[in-house]
PDB file of C-alpha atoms in Angstrom:
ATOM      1  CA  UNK A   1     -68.650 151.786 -57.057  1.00 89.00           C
ATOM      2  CA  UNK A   2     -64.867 152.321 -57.543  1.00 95.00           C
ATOM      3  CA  UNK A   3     -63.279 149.393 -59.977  1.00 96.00           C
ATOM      4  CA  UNK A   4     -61.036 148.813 -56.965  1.00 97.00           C
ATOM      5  CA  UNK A   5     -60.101 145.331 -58.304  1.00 97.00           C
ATOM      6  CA  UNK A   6     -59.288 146.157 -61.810  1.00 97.00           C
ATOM      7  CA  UNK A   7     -57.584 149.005 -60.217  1.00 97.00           C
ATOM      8  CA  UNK A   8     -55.501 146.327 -58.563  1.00 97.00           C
ATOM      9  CA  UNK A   9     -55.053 144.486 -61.228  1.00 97.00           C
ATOM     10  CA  UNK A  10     -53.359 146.759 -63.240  1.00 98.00           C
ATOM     11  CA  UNK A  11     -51.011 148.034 -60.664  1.00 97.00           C
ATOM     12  CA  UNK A  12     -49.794 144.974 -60.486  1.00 97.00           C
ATOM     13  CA  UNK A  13     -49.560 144.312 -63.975  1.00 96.00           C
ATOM     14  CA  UNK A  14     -47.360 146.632 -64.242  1.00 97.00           C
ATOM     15  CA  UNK A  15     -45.267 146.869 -60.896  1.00 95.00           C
ATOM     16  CA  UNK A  16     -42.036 145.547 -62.971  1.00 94.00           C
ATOM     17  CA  UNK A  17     -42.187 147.530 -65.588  1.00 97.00           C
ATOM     18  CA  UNK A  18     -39.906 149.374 -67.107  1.00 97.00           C
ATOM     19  CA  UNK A  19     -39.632 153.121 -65.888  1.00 97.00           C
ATOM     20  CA  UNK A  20     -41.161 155.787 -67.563  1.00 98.00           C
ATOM     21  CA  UNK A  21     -39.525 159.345 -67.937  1.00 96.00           C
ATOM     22  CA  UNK A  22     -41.811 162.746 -66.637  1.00 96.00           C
ATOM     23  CA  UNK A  23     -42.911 162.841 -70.458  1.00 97.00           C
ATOM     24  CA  UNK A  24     -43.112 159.168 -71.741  1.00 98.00           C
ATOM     25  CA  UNK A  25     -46.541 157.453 -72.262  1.00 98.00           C
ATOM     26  CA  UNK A  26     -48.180 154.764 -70.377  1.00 99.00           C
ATOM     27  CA  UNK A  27     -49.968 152.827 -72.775  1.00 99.00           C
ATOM     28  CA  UNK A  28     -52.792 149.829 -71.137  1.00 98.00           C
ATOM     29  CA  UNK A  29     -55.512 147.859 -72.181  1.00 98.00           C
ATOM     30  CA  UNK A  30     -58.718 147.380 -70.988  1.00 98.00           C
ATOM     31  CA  UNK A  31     -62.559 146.176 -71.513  1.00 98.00           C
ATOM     32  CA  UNK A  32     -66.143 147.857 -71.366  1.00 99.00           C
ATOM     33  CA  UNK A  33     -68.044 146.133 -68.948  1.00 98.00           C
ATOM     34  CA  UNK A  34     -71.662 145.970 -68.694  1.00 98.00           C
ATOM     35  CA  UNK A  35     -71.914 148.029 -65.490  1.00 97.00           C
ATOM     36  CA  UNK A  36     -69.787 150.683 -67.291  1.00 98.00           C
ATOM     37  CA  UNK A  37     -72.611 151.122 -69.835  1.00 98.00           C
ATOM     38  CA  UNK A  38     -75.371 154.098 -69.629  1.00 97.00           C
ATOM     39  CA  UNK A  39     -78.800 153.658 -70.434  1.00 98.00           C
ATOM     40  CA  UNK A  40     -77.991 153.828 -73.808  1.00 97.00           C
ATOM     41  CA  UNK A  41     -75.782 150.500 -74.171  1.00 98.00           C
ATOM     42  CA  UNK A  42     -72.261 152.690 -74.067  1.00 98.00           C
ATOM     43  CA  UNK A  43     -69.747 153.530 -71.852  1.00 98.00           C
ATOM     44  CA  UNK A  44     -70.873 156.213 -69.783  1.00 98.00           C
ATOM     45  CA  UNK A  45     -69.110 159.299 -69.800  1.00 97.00           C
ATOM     46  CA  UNK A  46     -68.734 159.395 -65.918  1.00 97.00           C
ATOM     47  CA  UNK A  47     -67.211 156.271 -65.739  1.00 98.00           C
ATOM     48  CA  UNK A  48     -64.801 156.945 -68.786  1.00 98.00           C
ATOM     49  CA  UNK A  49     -63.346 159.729 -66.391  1.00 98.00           C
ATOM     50  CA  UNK A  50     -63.052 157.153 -63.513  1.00 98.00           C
ATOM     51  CA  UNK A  51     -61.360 154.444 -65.816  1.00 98.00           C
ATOM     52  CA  UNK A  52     -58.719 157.040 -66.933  1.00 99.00           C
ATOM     53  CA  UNK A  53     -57.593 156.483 -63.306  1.00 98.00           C
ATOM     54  CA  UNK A  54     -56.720 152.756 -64.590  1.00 98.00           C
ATOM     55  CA  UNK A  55     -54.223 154.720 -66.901  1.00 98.00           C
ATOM     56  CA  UNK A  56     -53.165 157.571 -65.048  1.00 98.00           C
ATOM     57  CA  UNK A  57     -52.099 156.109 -61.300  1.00 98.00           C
ATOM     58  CA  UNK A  58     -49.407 153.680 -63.580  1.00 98.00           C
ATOM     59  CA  UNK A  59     -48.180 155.930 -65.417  1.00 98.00           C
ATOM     60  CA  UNK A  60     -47.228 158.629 -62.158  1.00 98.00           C
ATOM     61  CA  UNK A  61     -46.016 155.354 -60.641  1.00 98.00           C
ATOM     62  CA  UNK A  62     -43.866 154.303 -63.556  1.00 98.00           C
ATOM     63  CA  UNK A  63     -42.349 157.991 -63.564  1.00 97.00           C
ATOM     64  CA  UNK A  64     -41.313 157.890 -59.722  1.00 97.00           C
ATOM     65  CA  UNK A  65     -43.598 160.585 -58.781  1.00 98.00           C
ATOM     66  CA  UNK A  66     -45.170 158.596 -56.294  1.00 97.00           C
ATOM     67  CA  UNK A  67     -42.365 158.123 -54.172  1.00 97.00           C
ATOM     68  CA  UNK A  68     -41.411 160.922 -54.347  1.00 97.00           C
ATOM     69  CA  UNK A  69     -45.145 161.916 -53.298  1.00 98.00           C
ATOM     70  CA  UNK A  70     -44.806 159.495 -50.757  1.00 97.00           C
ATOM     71  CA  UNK A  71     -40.987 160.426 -49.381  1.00 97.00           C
ATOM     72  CA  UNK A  72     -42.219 164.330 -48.838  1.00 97.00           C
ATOM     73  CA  UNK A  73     -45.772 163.676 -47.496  1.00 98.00           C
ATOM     74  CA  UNK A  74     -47.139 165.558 -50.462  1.00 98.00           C
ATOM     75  CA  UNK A  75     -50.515 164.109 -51.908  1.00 97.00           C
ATOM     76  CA  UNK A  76     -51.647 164.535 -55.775  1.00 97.00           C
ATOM     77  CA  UNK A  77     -54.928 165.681 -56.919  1.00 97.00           C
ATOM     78  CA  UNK A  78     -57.340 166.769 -59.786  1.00 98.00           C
ATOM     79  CA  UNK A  79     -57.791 170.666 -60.290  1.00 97.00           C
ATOM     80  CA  UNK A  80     -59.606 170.334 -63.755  1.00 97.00           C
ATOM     81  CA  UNK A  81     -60.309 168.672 -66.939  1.00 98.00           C
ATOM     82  CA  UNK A  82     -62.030 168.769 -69.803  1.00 98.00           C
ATOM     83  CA  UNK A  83     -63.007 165.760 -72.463  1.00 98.00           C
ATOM     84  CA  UNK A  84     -63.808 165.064 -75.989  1.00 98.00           C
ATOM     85  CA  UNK A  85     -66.112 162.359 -76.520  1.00 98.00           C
ATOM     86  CA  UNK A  86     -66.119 161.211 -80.320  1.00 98.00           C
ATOM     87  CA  UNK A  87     -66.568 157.396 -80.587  1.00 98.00           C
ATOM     88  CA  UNK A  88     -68.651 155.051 -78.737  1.00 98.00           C
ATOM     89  CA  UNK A  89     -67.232 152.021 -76.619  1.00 99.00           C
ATOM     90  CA  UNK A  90     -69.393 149.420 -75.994  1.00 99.00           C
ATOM     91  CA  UNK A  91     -70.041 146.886 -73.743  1.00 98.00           C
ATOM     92  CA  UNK A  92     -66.944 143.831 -74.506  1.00 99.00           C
ATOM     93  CA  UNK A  93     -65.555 146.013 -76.692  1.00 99.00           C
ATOM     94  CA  UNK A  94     -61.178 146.173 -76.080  1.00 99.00           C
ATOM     95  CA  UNK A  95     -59.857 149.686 -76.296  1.00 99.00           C
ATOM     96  CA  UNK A  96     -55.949 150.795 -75.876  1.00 99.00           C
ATOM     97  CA  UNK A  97     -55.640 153.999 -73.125  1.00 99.00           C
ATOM     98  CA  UNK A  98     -52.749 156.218 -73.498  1.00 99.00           C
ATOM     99  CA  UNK A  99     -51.580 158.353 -70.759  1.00 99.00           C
ATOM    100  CA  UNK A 100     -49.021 160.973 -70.723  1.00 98.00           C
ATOM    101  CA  UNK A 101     -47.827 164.084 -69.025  1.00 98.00           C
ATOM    102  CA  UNK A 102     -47.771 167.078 -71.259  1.00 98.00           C
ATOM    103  CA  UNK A 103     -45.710 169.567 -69.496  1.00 98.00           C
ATOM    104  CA  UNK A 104     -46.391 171.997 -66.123  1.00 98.00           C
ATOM    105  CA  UNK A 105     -46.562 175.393 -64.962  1.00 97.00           C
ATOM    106  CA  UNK A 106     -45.533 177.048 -62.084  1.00 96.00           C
ATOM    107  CA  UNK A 107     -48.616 175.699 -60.048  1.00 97.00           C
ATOM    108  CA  UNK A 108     -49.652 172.397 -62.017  1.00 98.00           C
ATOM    109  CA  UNK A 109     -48.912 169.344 -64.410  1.00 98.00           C
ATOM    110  CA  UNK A 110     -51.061 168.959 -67.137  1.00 99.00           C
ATOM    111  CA  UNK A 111     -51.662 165.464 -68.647  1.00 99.00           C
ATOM    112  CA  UNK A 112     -53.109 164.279 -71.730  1.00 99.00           C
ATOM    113  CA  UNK A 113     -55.371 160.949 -71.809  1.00 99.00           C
ATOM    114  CA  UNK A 114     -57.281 158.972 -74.817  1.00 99.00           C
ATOM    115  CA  UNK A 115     -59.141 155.769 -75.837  1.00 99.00           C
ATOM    116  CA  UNK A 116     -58.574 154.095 -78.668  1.00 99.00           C
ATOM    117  CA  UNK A 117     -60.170 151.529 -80.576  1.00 98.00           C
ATOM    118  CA  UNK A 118     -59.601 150.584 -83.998  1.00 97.00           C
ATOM    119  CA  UNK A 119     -57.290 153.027 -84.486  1.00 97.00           C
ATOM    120  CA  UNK A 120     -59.653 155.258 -83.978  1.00 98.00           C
ATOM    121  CA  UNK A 121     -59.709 157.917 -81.159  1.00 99.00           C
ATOM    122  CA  UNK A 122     -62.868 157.674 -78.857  1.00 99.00           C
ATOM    123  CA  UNK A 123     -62.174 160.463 -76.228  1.00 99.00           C
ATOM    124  CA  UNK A 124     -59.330 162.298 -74.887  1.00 99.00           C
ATOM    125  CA  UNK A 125     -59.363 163.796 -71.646  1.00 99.00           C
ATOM    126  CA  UNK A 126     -57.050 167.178 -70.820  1.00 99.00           C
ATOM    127  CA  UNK A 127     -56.210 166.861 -66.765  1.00 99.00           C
ATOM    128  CA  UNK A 128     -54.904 169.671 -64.523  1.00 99.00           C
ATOM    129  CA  UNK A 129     -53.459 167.944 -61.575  1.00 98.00           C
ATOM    130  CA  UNK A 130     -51.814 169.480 -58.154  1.00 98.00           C
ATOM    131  CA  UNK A 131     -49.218 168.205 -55.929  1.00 98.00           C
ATOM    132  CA  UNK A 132     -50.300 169.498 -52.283  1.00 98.00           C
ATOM    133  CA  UNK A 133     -48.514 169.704 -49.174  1.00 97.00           C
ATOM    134  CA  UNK A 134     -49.003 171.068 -45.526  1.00 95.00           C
ATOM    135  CA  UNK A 135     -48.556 174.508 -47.043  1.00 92.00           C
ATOM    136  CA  UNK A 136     -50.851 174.402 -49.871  1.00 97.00           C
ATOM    137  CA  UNK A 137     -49.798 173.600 -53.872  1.00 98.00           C
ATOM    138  CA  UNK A 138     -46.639 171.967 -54.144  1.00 98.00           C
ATOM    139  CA  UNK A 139     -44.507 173.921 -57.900  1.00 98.00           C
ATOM    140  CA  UNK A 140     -43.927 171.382 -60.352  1.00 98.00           C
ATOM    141  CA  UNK A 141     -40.188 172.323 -60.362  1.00 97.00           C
ATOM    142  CA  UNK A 142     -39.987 170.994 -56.460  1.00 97.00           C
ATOM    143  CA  UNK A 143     -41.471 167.956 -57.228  1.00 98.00           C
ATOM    144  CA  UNK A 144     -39.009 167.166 -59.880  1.00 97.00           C
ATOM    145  CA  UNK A 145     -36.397 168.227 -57.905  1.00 97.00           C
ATOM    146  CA  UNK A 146     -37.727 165.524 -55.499  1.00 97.00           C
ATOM    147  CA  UNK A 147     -37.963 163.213 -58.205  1.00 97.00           C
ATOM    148  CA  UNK A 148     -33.951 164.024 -58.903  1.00 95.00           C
ATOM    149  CA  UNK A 149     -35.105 164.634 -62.600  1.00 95.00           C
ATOM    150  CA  UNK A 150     -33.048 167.911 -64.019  1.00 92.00           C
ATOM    151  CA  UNK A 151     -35.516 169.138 -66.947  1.00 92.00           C
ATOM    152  CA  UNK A 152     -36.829 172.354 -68.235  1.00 92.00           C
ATOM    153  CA  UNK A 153     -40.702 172.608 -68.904  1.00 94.00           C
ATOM    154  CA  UNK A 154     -41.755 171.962 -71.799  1.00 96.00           C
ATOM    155  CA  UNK A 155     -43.630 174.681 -73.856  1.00 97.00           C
ATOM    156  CA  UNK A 156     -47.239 173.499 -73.447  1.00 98.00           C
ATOM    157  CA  UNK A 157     -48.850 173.093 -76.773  1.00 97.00           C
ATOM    158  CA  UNK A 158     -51.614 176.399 -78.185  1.00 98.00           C
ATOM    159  CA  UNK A 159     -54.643 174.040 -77.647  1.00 98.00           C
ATOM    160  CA  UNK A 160     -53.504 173.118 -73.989  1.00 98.00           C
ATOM    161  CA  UNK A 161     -52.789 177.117 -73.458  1.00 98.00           C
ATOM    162  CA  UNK A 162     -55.807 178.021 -74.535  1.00 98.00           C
ATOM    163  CA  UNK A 163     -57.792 175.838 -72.527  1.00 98.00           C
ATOM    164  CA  UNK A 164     -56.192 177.695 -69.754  1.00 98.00           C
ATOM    165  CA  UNK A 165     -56.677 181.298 -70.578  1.00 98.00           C
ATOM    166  CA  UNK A 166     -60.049 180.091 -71.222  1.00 97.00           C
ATOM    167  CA  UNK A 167     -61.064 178.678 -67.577  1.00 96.00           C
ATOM    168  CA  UNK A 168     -58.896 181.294 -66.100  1.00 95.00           C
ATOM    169  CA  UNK A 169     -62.040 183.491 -67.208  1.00 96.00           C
ATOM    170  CA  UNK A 170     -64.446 181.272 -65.185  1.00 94.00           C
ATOM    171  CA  UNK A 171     -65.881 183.024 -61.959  1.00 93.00           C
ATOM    172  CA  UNK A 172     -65.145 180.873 -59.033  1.00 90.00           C
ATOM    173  CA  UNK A 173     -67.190 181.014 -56.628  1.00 90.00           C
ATOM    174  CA  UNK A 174     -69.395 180.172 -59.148  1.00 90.00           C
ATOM    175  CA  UNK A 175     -72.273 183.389 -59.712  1.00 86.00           C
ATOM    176  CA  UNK A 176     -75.092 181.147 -58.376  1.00 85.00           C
ATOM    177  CA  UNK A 177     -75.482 179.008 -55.014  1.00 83.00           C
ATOM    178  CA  UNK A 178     -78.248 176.628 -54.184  1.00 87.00           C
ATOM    179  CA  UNK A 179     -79.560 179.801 -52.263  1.00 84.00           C
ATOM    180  CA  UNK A 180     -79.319 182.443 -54.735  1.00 81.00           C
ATOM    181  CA  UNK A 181     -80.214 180.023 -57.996  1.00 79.00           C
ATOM    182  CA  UNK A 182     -83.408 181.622 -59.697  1.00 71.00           C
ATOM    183  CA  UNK A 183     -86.276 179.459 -59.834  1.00 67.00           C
ATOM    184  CA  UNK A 184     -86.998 177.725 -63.553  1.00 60.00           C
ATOM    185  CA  UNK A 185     -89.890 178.834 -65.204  1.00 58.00           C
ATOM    186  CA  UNK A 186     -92.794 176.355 -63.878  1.00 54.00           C
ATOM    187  CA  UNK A 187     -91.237 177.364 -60.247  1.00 50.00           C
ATOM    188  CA  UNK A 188     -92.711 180.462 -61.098  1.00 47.00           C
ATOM    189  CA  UNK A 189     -95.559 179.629 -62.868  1.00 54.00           C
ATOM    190  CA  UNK A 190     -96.689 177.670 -60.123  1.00 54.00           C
ATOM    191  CA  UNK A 191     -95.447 180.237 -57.544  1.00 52.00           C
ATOM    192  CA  UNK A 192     -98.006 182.309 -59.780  1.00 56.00           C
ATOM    193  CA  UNK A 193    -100.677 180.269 -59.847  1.00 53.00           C
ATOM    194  CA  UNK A 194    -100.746 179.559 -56.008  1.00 53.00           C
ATOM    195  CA  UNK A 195    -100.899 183.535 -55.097  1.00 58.00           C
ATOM    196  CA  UNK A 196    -103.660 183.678 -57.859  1.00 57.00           C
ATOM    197  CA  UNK A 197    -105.673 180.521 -55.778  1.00 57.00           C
ATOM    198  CA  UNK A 198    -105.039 182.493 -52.503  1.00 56.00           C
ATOM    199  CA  UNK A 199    -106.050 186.000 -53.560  1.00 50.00           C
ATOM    200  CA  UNK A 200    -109.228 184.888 -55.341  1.00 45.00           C
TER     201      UNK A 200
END
């Protein structure tokens, strides 16, 4: 279930605060609950992703993107990510989320997310995000423009690059469907051994 009302909670926490620029940081707080634990006692990795909304939806807020968002009928959404899990959170523990915006392209944003405890880094998240409209992907340098923010993009750091030459390379369609995936090998076995039963 979505945290709806810690979602709440910290939108209104901070619905005062001071306003963020496109590349500033949103920094929050937050706890590990017992029904964000996996079966083994730790925050599971799904719900980490889900709890990086708790960070993320503040700090878009806090930069104005949202009305802007809101003031051209454009909508935001998540186009990739990939995370690093290092430390484990556990249930009651306190950890401090930092959320920032990285830089964009000529299609997407790119933000940078991570938990930390002890001063200690327990994951960090890499997020491709989208602004869409009626016509399809909404360029970065439009929504700024929106946003009545004059500023150049920033050169996205190697690691960031990288990662996108990287999943560039990925086929999409992905190679296999539910239709075309090959069976495992006891499908076959078993596949095997029922023609044996039948022709004997």
């Amino acid at each position: 279930m979505y945290p709806v009302i810690r979602f709440a909670k910290e939108m209104l926490k901070f619905r005062s605060a001071p306003k963020l620029g496109p590349l500033d940081a949103h920094v929050s707080t937050h706890m590990c609950w017992p029904w964000d634990l996996d079966p083994w006692a730790e925050l599971n990795n799904g719900r980490t992703l889900t709890l990086y909304d708790m960070g993320r939806i503040p700090l878009v807020v806090r930069t104005g993107m949202v009305d802007a968002l809101r003031a051209q009928g454009w909508g935001i959404t998540v186009a990739g990510n990939s995370t690093r899990y290092r430390r484990r959170i556990r249930a009651f523990h306190r950890f401090t989320m930092l959320s920032r915006m990285i830089g964009w392209d000529h299609r997407f944003i790119y933000l940078e997310q991570s938990m930390w405890r002890n001063g200690e880094c327990c994951n960090q998240m890499l997020l491709r995000g989208a602004i869409t409209g009626k016509e399809g992907i909404v360029a970065p340098d439009r929504v700024l423009e929106a946003m009545q923010i004059e500023q150049e993009a920033p050169e996205l750091p190697d690691w960031v690059a990288a990662w996108i030459a990287a999943d560039a390379q990925r086929p999409w369609p992905p190679l296999q469907s539910p239709d075309t995936a090959s069976p495992g090998p006891a499908a076959v076995t078993d596949a095997q051994r029922s023609r044996d039963a039948g022709g004997a």
